[in-house]
Amino acid sequence: MIVPIEEEGFGEITDNTRELKEGRALLATAQNAPYRGELTAEIKTLTPEELIDRWGLKDMKVIGVTGTNGKTTTTALIYSLLIDLGYSAALQGTRGLFVDDRPIEEKHMTTPSILETLWNMKRAKEAGAEYFVMEVSSHAIDQDRIEGLDFALKVHTNVTRDHLDYHGTLEEYRRVKSLFFSDDSLKLLNKDEIKSITFNPKNAYTYGVEEPATFKVLAYSLQNGISAVVQFRQEQEAFFSNMMGLFNLYNLLAAIASVKLLTDRPLAEICDVVENFGGVSGRMEVVSAKPTIIVDFAHTDDGMYRVLDSLKDKDLVVVFGAGGDRDRGKRPRMGAVAGRFAKKIYVTSDNPRSEDPEAIIAEILQGLKGKEGVRAIVDRREAIERAIDELQEDEILLILGKGDESTQEIAGVKHPFDDREVVRQILEKQGTQR
Ligand SMILES: CC(=O)N[C@H]1[C@@H](OP(=O)(O)OP(=O)(O)OC[C@H]2O[C@@H](n3ccc(=O)[nH]c3=O)[C@H](O)[C@@H]2O)O[C@H](CO)[C@@H](O)[C@@H]1O[C@H](C)C(=O)N[C@@H](C)C(=O)N[C@H](CCC(=O)O)C(=O)O
Ligand SMILES: Nc1ncnc2c1ncn2[C@@H]1O[C@H](COP(=O)(O)OP(=O)(O)OP(=O)(O)O)[C@@H](O)[C@H]1O
Ligand SMILES: N[C@H](CCC[C@H](N)C(=O)O)C(=O)O
Ligand SMILES: [Mg+2]
């Protein structure tokens, strides 16, 4: 990556030795260390810390959220609460880069290289942001893509199972996630999932629904949205959100606690603005009210469990698949979770990428042996169409795994495909046929 830099004698900086040329400096990172062996003396290099100094980023308050699921939702909530309380904030993650509700960069990676993050922080600062809320993926921790960053707050959502294609084992995955919480930084941990990580107890706060915690939910209801009462020391306040599901109560609690720790504003003021948050696109997004069709990004067995469990008193119909070139072990587990909660199940393709879609479906079906009402349809559009055609009164259709993704990656080609758009086209076609 190459970005402009105002440096005597240099106009640009890159993090790739292969892009070096006259007038271009090199950012010396942990990631490109293996390639810096034969650097000649006249190459101007900067470390991430030096670049942070030069771009005056030291006073930017960086919030990092890591965990298997909930990062995009929790960061979006923190960002939204800060803005509604009058602060200026930036958001970087799976859905791209935003500053004060303005999209600045298309969606790219959940956590890009340190040069890209610093460049985004520079642009956010120039746009007036004082907070930089970012998702921190396990890959980024493992590859030290966050080197040099001084976090004002580190947040843990949960550590269940994903990316074992990359980390190998659950222990290794947990070890990597725990690295993020090993220093003295101010940290906020999910007390109900505290066993999933190890952490440095210095400056550690907790949030919880079941367990006693610094930020404790005293009561809650999940009927028609989420309403709850939270206690922090002597403060006790109620909040309400239109979002659905117990898992979103955790995301809300983590966000409220984060903003309290960052701003020390009265809990009442923070809880007052919770209701303004309309949710994250592609996460529990109600695409159609009648028939009820919800699109969600759940793409692990734990994510699916949380979503389906939060609707378990309804008749559920599920369309889902599993990503190719990702953790294969979760596939039968995803099948088993669907089998446990859903009345009808359409197993289809997600992003097969370089794998054979039929083979992925077969691995998911391993978790559905003996289950009635299961159909396997490789073509995702056809699976969604069949599910909608066969949907009965008072059944709820959940289309899982892709959320707000706008493409389906098959054999290296990204085809335009957006679950929500497909649902709208099918309903329109049906509407005209009725
Ligand atoms: C598997 C993986 O994570 N790969 C990431 C990794 O690539 P890599 O290890 O191949 O990097 P590399 O080619 O050795 O280069 C490392 C550094 O050395 C430099 N380099 C390289 C060669 C050279 O000759 N000279 C040189 O200086 C490169 O410019 C780079 O800065 O480092 C790159 C630079 O930071 C990332 O862009 C790349 O992410 C790829 C594109 C990717 O798809 N990663 C996915 C798996 C990912 O990270 N996903 C997570 C989580 C997704 C989620 O759950 O939401 C994410 O954060 O998005
Ligand atoms: N706190 C949570 N615990 C478990 N599952 C959750 C939680 N929050 C959201 N989910 C489920 O996981 C899905 C992904 O949520 P979200 O996009 O916020 O997670 P993420 O950590 O950013 O995921 P990714 O690492 O893929 O970017 C949601 O669509 C929902 O089904
Ligand atoms: N629908 C995607 C969701 C995963 C996105 C992200 N968590 C990643 O692993 O790239 C898939 O399973 O292919
Ligand atoms: Mg995300």
Coordinates of C-alpha atoms and ligand atoms in Angstrom, one line a residue:
M1 CA 0.0 0.0 0.0
I2 CA 1.3 3.5 -0.8
V3 CA 0.1 6.7 0.8
P4 CA 1.2 10.4 0.6
I5 CA 3.5 11.7 3.4
E6 CA 4.8 15.2 3.9
E7 CA 8.4 14.4 4.8
E8 CA 11.6 16.2 3.8
G9 CA 12.7 14.6 0.5
F10 CA 9.9 12.0 0.5
G11 CA 6.4 12.4 -0.8
E12 CA 5.1 8.9 -0.2
I13 CA 5.4 5.9 2.2
T14 CA 4.8 2.2 1.5
D15 CA 4.8 -0.9 3.6
N16 CA 6.0 -3.1 0.7
T17 CA 9.7 -3.3 -0.2
R18 CA 8.7 -4.2 -3.8
E19 CA 7.0 -0.8 -4.2
L20 CA 10.1 1.2 -3.1
K21 CA 11.5 3.8 -5.4
E22 CA 13.0 7.3 -5.4
G23 CA 11.1 9.6 -3.0
R24 CA 9.3 6.8 -1.3
A25 CA 9.9 5.9 2.3
L26 CA 9.3 2.5 3.9
L27 CA 7.2 1.8 6.9
A28 CA 9.2 -0.9 8.8
T29 CA 6.5 -3.3 10.2
A30 CA 6.6 -6.6 12.0
Q31 CA 4.9 -8.0 8.9
N32 CA 7.5 -6.9 6.4
A33 CA 10.5 -7.6 8.6
P34 CA 11.3 -10.8 6.6
Y35 CA 11.7 -8.7 3.5
R36 CA 13.9 -5.9 4.9
G37 CA 17.1 -8.0 5.0
E38 CA 18.9 -6.4 2.1
L39 CA 17.7 -2.8 2.5
T40 CA 20.3 -0.3 1.3
A41 CA 21.3 2.5 3.7
E42 CA 19.7 5.4 1.7
I43 CA 16.2 3.9 2.1
K44 CA 14.3 6.1 4.5
T45 CA 12.4 4.0 7.0
L46 CA 9.9 4.9 9.6
T47 CA 8.4 2.8 12.4
P48 CA 4.6 2.8 13.0
E49 CA 5.3 4.7 16.3
E50 CA 7.3 7.3 14.3
L51 CA 4.4 7.6 11.8
I52 CA 1.9 8.0 14.6
D53 CA 4.1 10.9 15.9
R54 CA 4.5 12.5 12.5
W55 CA 0.7 12.4 11.8
G56 CA -0.1 13.6 15.3
L57 CA -2.3 10.6 16.0
K58 CA -1.1 10.1 19.7
D59 CA -4.1 12.0 21.1
M60 CA -6.7 10.0 19.1
K61 CA -8.6 7.7 21.5
V62 CA -8.5 4.2 19.9
I63 CA -11.1 1.6 21.0
G64 CA -10.4 -2.0 19.9
V65 CA -13.1 -4.7 20.0
T66 CA -12.2 -8.4 19.5
G67 CA -14.1 -11.6 19.7
T68 CA -15.6 -14.4 17.5
N69 CA -18.9 -12.6 17.0
G70 CA -20.3 -9.2 17.8
K71 CA -17.4 -7.0 16.8
T72 CA -19.2 -5.2 14.0
T73 CA -22.3 -4.8 16.0
T74 CA -20.6 -3.6 19.2
T75 CA -18.2 -1.2 17.4
A76 CA -21.2 0.2 15.5
L77 CA -23.0 0.7 18.8
I78 CA -20.1 2.4 20.6
Y79 CA -19.6 4.7 17.5
S80 CA -23.3 5.5 17.4
L81 CA -23.6 6.3 21.2
L82 CA -20.5 8.6 21.1
I83 CA -21.9 10.5 18.1
D84 CA -25.3 10.8 19.7
L85 CA -23.6 12.2 22.9
G86 CA -22.0 14.9 20.8
Y87 CA -18.5 13.5 20.3
S88 CA -16.9 13.0 16.9
A89 CA -16.0 9.4 16.1
A90 CA -14.7 7.2 13.3
L91 CA -15.5 3.5 12.8
Q92 CA -13.3 1.0 11.0
G93 CA -14.2 -2.7 10.4
T94 CA -15.9 -5.3 8.2
R95 CA -18.3 -2.8 6.8
G96 CA -15.6 -0.2 5.9
L97 CA -14.5 3.2 7.3
F98 CA -17.0 5.8 8.5
V99 CA -16.6 9.2 10.2
D100 CA -19.6 10.9 11.9
D101 CA -22.0 8.7 9.9
R102 CA -20.3 9.5 6.6
P103 CA -18.9 6.5 4.6
I104 CA -15.2 7.2 3.8
E105 CA -14.0 3.9 2.5
E106 CA -15.7 0.8 0.9
K107 CA -15.7 -2.4 3.0
H108 CA -12.4 -4.1 2.7
M109 CA -10.9 -6.1 5.6
T110 CA -12.1 -6.3 9.2
T111 CA -8.6 -5.2 10.3
P112 CA -6.3 -4.1 7.5
S113 CA -2.5 -3.6 7.7
I114 CA -1.1 -1.2 10.2
L115 CA -0.3 1.3 7.4
E116 CA -3.9 1.3 6.2
T117 CA -5.2 1.7 9.8
L118 CA -2.9 4.6 10.4
W119 CA -3.8 6.2 7.1
N120 CA -7.5 5.8 8.1
M121 CA -6.8 7.3 11.5
K122 CA -5.1 10.3 9.8
R123 CA -8.0 10.9 7.5
A124 CA -10.4 10.5 10.5
K125 CA -8.4 13.0 12.5
E126 CA -8.5 15.5 9.6
A127 CA -12.3 15.0 9.5
G128 CA -12.4 16.0 13.2
A129 CA -12.7 12.6 14.9
E130 CA -11.4 12.3 18.5
Y131 CA -12.4 8.6 18.8
F132 CA -11.4 5.8 16.4
V133 CA -13.5 2.7 17.1
M134 CA -12.1 -0.4 15.3
E135 CA -12.7 -4.2 15.0
V136 CA -9.7 -6.3 15.8
S137 CA -9.7 -9.7 14.1
S138 CA -7.7 -12.7 15.4
H139 CA -5.7 -12.6 12.2
A140 CA -4.7 -9.0 12.9
I141 CA -3.5 -9.9 16.4
D142 CA -1.6 -12.9 15.2
Q143 CA 0.1 -10.9 12.4
D144 CA 0.6 -7.8 14.6
R145 CA -1.3 -5.6 12.2
I146 CA -2.1 -3.4 15.3
E147 CA 1.6 -2.8 16.3
G148 CA 2.3 0.7 17.7
L149 CA -1.4 1.4 18.5
D150 CA -2.0 2.6 22.1
F151 CA -5.6 1.6 22.8
A152 CA -7.7 3.8 25.2
L153 CA -10.0 0.8 25.7
K154 CA -9.9 -2.9 24.7
V155 CA -13.2 -4.8 24.5
H156 CA -13.9 -8.6 24.5
T157 CA -17.2 -9.9 23.1
N158 CA -16.7 -13.7 23.2
V159 CA -14.3 -16.3 22.0
T160 CA -16.1 -19.4 20.7
R161 CA -15.0 -21.0 17.5
D162 CA -14.0 -19.7 14.0
H163 CA -11.0 -19.4 11.7
L164 CA -9.6 -22.7 12.9
D165 CA -8.5 -23.1 9.2
Y166 CA -6.0 -20.4 10.1
H167 CA -5.3 -20.9 13.9
G168 CA -5.4 -24.7 13.8
T169 CA -6.7 -25.4 17.3
L170 CA -9.2 -23.8 19.7
E171 CA -6.4 -23.4 22.2
E172 CA -4.2 -21.5 19.7
Y173 CA -7.2 -19.3 18.7
R174 CA -7.8 -18.5 22.4
R175 CA -4.1 -17.8 23.0
V176 CA -4.1 -15.3 20.1
K177 CA -7.2 -13.6 21.3
S178 CA -5.8 -13.4 24.9
L179 CA -2.6 -11.7 23.6
F180 CA -4.8 -8.6 23.1
F181 CA -5.7 -8.4 26.8
S182 CA -2.2 -9.2 28.2
D183 CA -1.1 -5.6 28.8
D184 CA -2.1 -2.8 31.3
S185 CA -4.6 -1.2 29.0
L186 CA -8.1 -0.3 30.2
K187 CA -10.1 -3.4 29.3
L188 CA -13.7 -4.5 29.3
L189 CA -14.4 -8.2 29.4
N190 CA -17.5 -10.4 29.1
K191 CA -17.8 -11.9 32.6
D192 CA -20.2 -14.6 31.3
E193 CA -17.5 -15.8 28.9
I194 CA -14.4 -14.9 30.9
K195 CA -13.2 -18.5 30.8
S196 CA -12.6 -18.2 27.1
I197 CA -9.6 -16.0 27.5
T198 CA -6.7 -15.2 29.9
F199 CA -6.1 -11.5 30.7
N200 CA -4.0 -9.0 32.7
P201 CA -6.4 -8.0 35.6
K202 CA -4.9 -4.5 35.7
N203 CA -7.5 -1.9 34.6
A204 CA -9.9 -4.7 33.8
Y205 CA -13.7 -4.1 34.1
T206 CA -16.4 -6.6 33.3
Y207 CA -19.9 -6.7 32.0
G208 CA -22.4 -9.5 32.5
V209 CA -26.0 -10.7 32.4
E210 CA -25.6 -13.8 34.5
E211 CA -22.4 -13.3 36.5
P212 CA -21.7 -10.5 39.0
A213 CA -19.9 -7.9 37.0
T214 CA -18.8 -4.2 37.2
F215 CA -21.6 -3.4 34.7
K216 CA -24.4 -5.8 35.6
V217 CA -27.8 -6.3 34.0
L218 CA -30.3 -6.4 36.9
A219 CA -33.4 -7.3 34.8
Y220 CA -34.2 -7.6 31.1
S221 CA -36.9 -8.6 28.6
L222 CA -36.5 -9.8 25.0
Q223 CA -40.1 -9.4 24.0
N224 CA -40.5 -6.8 21.2
G225 CA -36.9 -5.7 21.2
I226 CA -34.6 -5.5 24.2
S227 CA -35.4 -3.6 27.5
A228 CA -33.1 -3.9 30.5
V229 CA -31.8 -2.3 33.6
V230 CA -28.0 -1.9 34.1
Q231 CA -26.1 -1.1 37.3
F232 CA -22.7 0.5 37.5
R233 CA -21.5 1.3 41.1
Q234 CA -24.2 3.6 42.5
E235 CA -25.9 4.3 39.1
Q236 CA -28.8 2.2 37.9
E237 CA -30.5 3.0 34.6
A238 CA -33.0 1.4 32.1
F239 CA -32.4 1.3 28.4
F240 CA -34.4 0.1 25.3
S241 CA -33.4 -1.1 21.8
N242 CA -35.4 -2.3 18.8
M243 CA -32.7 -4.9 18.2
M244 CA -33.5 -8.6 18.9
G245 CA -31.9 -11.4 20.8
L246 CA -30.0 -12.1 24.0
F247 CA -26.7 -11.8 22.1
N248 CA -27.5 -8.2 21.2
L249 CA -28.2 -7.5 24.9
Y250 CA -24.5 -8.3 25.4
N251 CA -23.5 -6.1 22.6
L252 CA -25.6 -3.2 24.0
L253 CA -24.2 -3.7 27.5
A254 CA -20.6 -3.8 26.2
A255 CA -21.2 -0.6 24.2
I256 CA -22.9 1.3 27.1
A257 CA -20.1 0.2 29.5
S258 CA -17.4 1.2 26.9
V259 CA -18.9 4.7 26.5
K260 CA -19.2 5.1 30.3
L261 CA -15.5 4.1 30.8
L262 CA -14.4 6.5 28.0
T263 CA -16.5 9.6 28.8
D264 CA -17.7 9.1 32.4
R265 CA -20.9 10.7 31.3
P266 CA -23.9 9.9 33.6
L267 CA -25.3 6.5 32.8
A268 CA -28.7 8.0 32.3
E269 CA -27.5 10.2 29.4
I270 CA -25.8 7.1 27.8
C271 CA -28.9 4.9 28.2
D272 CA -31.1 7.6 26.8
V273 CA -29.4 7.5 23.3
V274 CA -29.4 3.7 23.0
E275 CA -32.8 3.7 21.4
N276 CA -31.6 5.8 18.5
F277 CA -29.5 2.9 17.2
G278 CA -31.3 1.2 14.3
G279 CA -29.0 -1.9 14.1
V280 CA -26.3 -2.9 11.7
S281 CA -27.3 -3.7 8.1
G282 CA -27.3 -7.5 7.5
R283 CA -27.4 -8.2 11.2
M284 CA -31.0 -9.4 12.2
E285 CA -32.3 -7.2 9.3
V286 CA -36.0 -7.6 8.8
V287 CA -36.3 -7.6 5.0
S288 CA -40.0 -8.4 5.0
A289 CA -42.5 -8.1 7.8
K290 CA -45.2 -10.2 6.1
P291 CA -44.1 -12.9 5.4
T292 CA -41.4 -12.4 8.1
I293 CA -38.0 -12.7 6.5
I294 CA -34.8 -11.9 8.4
V295 CA -31.3 -11.7 7.0
D296 CA -28.4 -12.2 9.4
F297 CA -24.7 -12.6 9.2
A298 CA -24.4 -15.6 11.5
H299 CA -21.8 -17.8 10.0
T300 CA -20.6 -19.9 12.9
D301 CA -22.4 -22.5 15.0
D302 CA -22.4 -20.1 18.0
G303 CA -23.7 -17.2 16.0
M304 CA -26.5 -19.4 14.6
Y305 CA -27.3 -20.7 18.1
R306 CA -27.6 -17.2 19.5
V307 CA -29.9 -16.1 16.7
L308 CA -32.1 -19.2 16.5
D309 CA -32.3 -19.5 20.3
S310 CA -33.5 -15.9 20.5
L311 CA -36.5 -16.8 18.2
K312 CA -37.0 -20.4 19.5
D313 CA -40.7 -19.8 20.4
K314 CA -41.5 -19.3 16.7
D315 CA -41.8 -21.8 13.8
L316 CA -38.4 -21.2 12.2
V317 CA -37.3 -21.9 8.6
V318 CA -33.6 -21.5 7.8
V319 CA -31.6 -21.0 4.6
F320 CA -27.8 -21.2 5.2
G321 CA -24.5 -22.5 4.0
A322 CA -20.8 -22.2 5.0
G323 CA -17.9 -20.3 3.6
G324 CA -15.3 -22.2 1.5
D325 CA -11.6 -21.8 2.4
R326 CA -12.7 -21.3 6.0
D327 CA -12.9 -23.5 9.2
R328 CA -14.4 -26.8 8.1
G329 CA -15.0 -28.1 11.6
K330 CA -17.8 -25.7 12.2
R331 CA -19.9 -27.0 9.2
P332 CA -21.5 -30.1 10.9
R333 CA -21.9 -28.1 14.0
M334 CA -23.8 -25.4 12.1
G335 CA -26.0 -28.2 10.6
A336 CA -26.7 -29.5 14.1
V337 CA -27.7 -26.1 15.5
A338 CA -30.1 -25.6 12.5
G339 CA -31.5 -29.1 13.2
R340 CA -32.1 -28.3 16.8
F341 CA -34.2 -25.1 16.2
A342 CA -35.7 -25.1 12.7
K343 CA -38.7 -26.9 11.3
K344 CA -37.5 -26.6 7.7
I345 CA -33.9 -26.3 6.6
Y346 CA -32.5 -25.4 3.2
V347 CA -28.8 -26.1 3.1
T348 CA -27.2 -24.1 0.2
S349 CA -24.0 -22.3 -0.8
D350 CA -22.5 -19.3 1.1
N351 CA -19.2 -18.2 -0.5
P352 CA -17.8 -21.6 -1.7
R353 CA -14.6 -19.7 -2.9
S354 CA -12.2 -22.4 -4.2
E355 CA -14.0 -25.4 -2.7
D356 CA -16.7 -27.7 -4.3
P357 CA -20.1 -26.3 -3.1
E358 CA -21.6 -29.8 -3.0
A359 CA -18.7 -31.0 -0.7
I360 CA -19.4 -28.1 1.7
I361 CA -23.1 -29.0 1.8
A362 CA -22.3 -32.6 2.4
E363 CA -20.2 -31.6 5.5
I364 CA -23.0 -29.5 6.8
L365 CA -25.5 -32.4 6.3
Q366 CA -23.3 -34.5 8.5
G367 CA -24.8 -32.6 11.4
L368 CA -28.4 -33.2 10.2
K369 CA -28.5 -37.0 9.9
G370 CA -32.0 -38.2 10.5
K371 CA -33.5 -34.7 10.6
E372 CA -36.9 -34.3 8.7
G373 CA -37.6 -31.3 6.5
V374 CA -34.0 -30.9 5.2
R375 CA -33.4 -29.9 1.5
A376 CA -30.0 -29.4 -0.1
I377 CA -30.0 -26.9 -3.0
V378 CA -26.6 -25.7 -4.3
D379 CA -27.9 -22.6 -6.0
R380 CA -28.5 -20.0 -3.2
R381 CA -31.1 -18.0 -5.2
E382 CA -33.0 -21.2 -5.9
A383 CA -32.8 -22.2 -2.2
I384 CA -34.2 -18.8 -1.1
E385 CA -36.9 -18.9 -3.8
R386 CA -38.0 -22.4 -2.7
A387 CA -38.0 -21.4 1.0
I388 CA -40.2 -18.4 0.3
D389 CA -42.5 -20.4 -2.0
E390 CA -43.0 -23.0 0.7
L391 CA -43.3 -20.6 3.6
Q392 CA -46.5 -21.1 5.7
E393 CA -48.4 -18.6 7.6
D394 CA -46.7 -17.7 11.0
E395 CA -43.4 -19.3 10.0
I396 CA -40.4 -17.0 10.1
L397 CA -37.7 -17.4 7.4
L398 CA -34.1 -16.7 8.5
I399 CA -31.4 -16.4 5.7
L400 CA -28.1 -16.7 7.4
G401 CA -24.3 -16.3 6.8
K402 CA -23.9 -13.4 4.3
G403 CA -25.6 -10.5 6.0
D404 CA -24.9 -7.3 4.1
E405 CA -22.4 -8.9 1.7
S406 CA -23.0 -7.8 -1.9
T407 CA -21.2 -10.6 -3.7
Q408 CA -21.0 -14.4 -3.7
E409 CA -17.5 -15.7 -4.3
I410 CA -17.5 -18.9 -6.4
A411 CA -14.3 -20.3 -7.9
G412 CA -12.4 -17.0 -7.6
V413 CA -15.2 -14.9 -9.2
K414 CA -17.2 -12.5 -7.0
H415 CA -20.7 -12.5 -8.5
P416 CA -23.1 -9.7 -7.5
F417 CA -25.4 -11.3 -4.9
D418 CA -27.1 -9.6 -1.9
D419 CA -29.5 -11.8 0.1
R420 CA -31.8 -8.8 0.8
E421 CA -32.0 -7.8 -2.9
V422 CA -32.8 -11.5 -3.9
V423 CA -35.6 -11.6 -1.3
R424 CA -37.1 -8.3 -2.6
Q425 CA -36.9 -9.6 -6.3
I426 CA -38.6 -12.9 -5.4
L427 CA -41.4 -11.2 -3.3
E428 CA -42.0 -8.8 -6.2
K429 CA -42.2 -11.6 -8.7
Q430 CA -44.6 -13.5 -6.4
G431 CA -46.6 -10.3 -5.8
T432 CA -47.1 -9.9 -9.5
Q433 CA -48.0 -13.6 -9.9
R434 CA -50.6 -13.5 -7.1
Ligands
LIG1 C1 -4.0 -14.8 5.4 C2 -3.8 -13.4 5.8 O1 -4.4 -12.9 6.8 N1 -3.0 -12.7 5.0 C3 -2.8 -11.3 5.3 C4 -1.3 -11.0 5.3 O2 -0.8 -11.5 4.1 P1 0.6 -12.3 4.0 O3 0.9 -12.9 5.3 O4 0.5 -13.1 2.7 O5 1.5 -11.0 3.9 P2 2.8 -11.0 3.0 O6 2.6 -11.1 1.6 O7 3.8 -11.9 3.7 O8 3.2 -9.4 3.3 C5 3.3 -9.0 4.6 C6 3.8 -7.6 4.6 O9 5.1 -7.7 3.9 C7 5.1 -6.8 2.8 N2 6.0 -7.4 1.8 C8 5.7 -8.6 1.1 C9 6.5 -9.1 0.2 C10 7.7 -8.4 -0.1 O10 8.5 -8.9 -0.9 N3 8.0 -7.3 0.6 C11 7.2 -6.7 1.5 O11 7.5 -5.7 2.1 C12 3.7 -6.7 2.4 O12 3.4 -5.4 1.8 C13 3.0 -6.7 3.7 O13 2.9 -5.4 4.3 O14 -0.9 -9.7 5.5 C14 -1.5 -8.8 4.5 C15 -1.1 -7.4 4.9 O15 -1.5 -7.0 6.2 C16 -3.0 -8.9 4.6 O16 -3.6 -8.1 3.5 C17 -3.4 -10.4 4.3 O17 -4.8 -10.5 4.4 C18 -5.4 -11.3 3.3 C19 -5.7 -10.3 2.2 C20 -6.7 -11.9 3.9 O18 -7.6 -12.2 3.1 N4 -6.9 -12.1 5.2 C21 -8.1 -12.6 5.8 C22 -8.0 -14.0 6.1 C23 -8.3 -11.8 7.1 O19 -7.3 -11.3 7.6 N5 -9.5 -11.8 7.6 C24 -9.7 -11.1 8.8 C25 -10.9 -11.6 9.6 C26 -12.1 -11.8 8.8 C27 -13.3 -11.8 9.7 O20 -13.5 -12.8 10.5 O21 -14.0 -10.8 9.7 C28 -9.7 -9.6 8.6 O22 -9.2 -8.9 9.5 O23 -10.2 -9.1 7.6
LIG2 N1 -22.4 -11.1 21.1 C1 -22.6 -12.0 20.2 N2 -22.5 -13.3 20.5 C2 -22.7 -14.3 19.6 N3 -23.2 -14.1 18.4 C3 -23.4 -12.8 18.0 C4 -23.1 -11.7 18.9 N4 -23.4 -10.6 18.2 C5 -23.8 -11.0 17.0 N5 -23.8 -12.3 16.8 C6 -24.2 -13.1 15.7 O1 -23.0 -13.2 14.9 C7 -23.2 -12.5 13.6 C8 -22.1 -11.6 13.3 O2 -22.1 -10.5 14.1 P1 -21.1 -9.3 13.8 O3 -21.0 -9.1 12.4 O4 -21.3 -8.2 14.8 O5 -19.8 -10.1 14.3 P2 -18.2 -10.0 13.9 O6 -17.4 -10.4 15.1 O7 -18.0 -8.6 13.4 O8 -18.1 -11.0 12.7 P3 -16.8 -11.1 11.7 O9 -15.6 -11.5 12.5 O10 -17.2 -12.1 10.7 O11 -16.7 -9.7 11.1 C9 -24.5 -11.7 13.8 O12 -25.2 -11.7 12.5 C10 -25.3 -12.6 14.8 O13 -25.9 -13.7 14.2
LIG3 N1 -20.3 -15.3 4.4 C1 -18.9 -15.3 4.9 C2 -18.8 -14.8 6.3 C3 -17.4 -14.8 6.9 C4 -16.8 -13.5 6.7 C5 -15.5 -13.3 7.5 N2 -15.7 -13.7 8.9 C6 -14.4 -14.2 7.0 O1 -14.1 -15.2 7.6 O2 -13.9 -13.7 5.9 C7 -18.3 -16.7 4.7 O3 -18.4 -17.5 5.5 O4 -17.7 -16.9 3.7
MG4 MG -17.1 -7.9 11.7

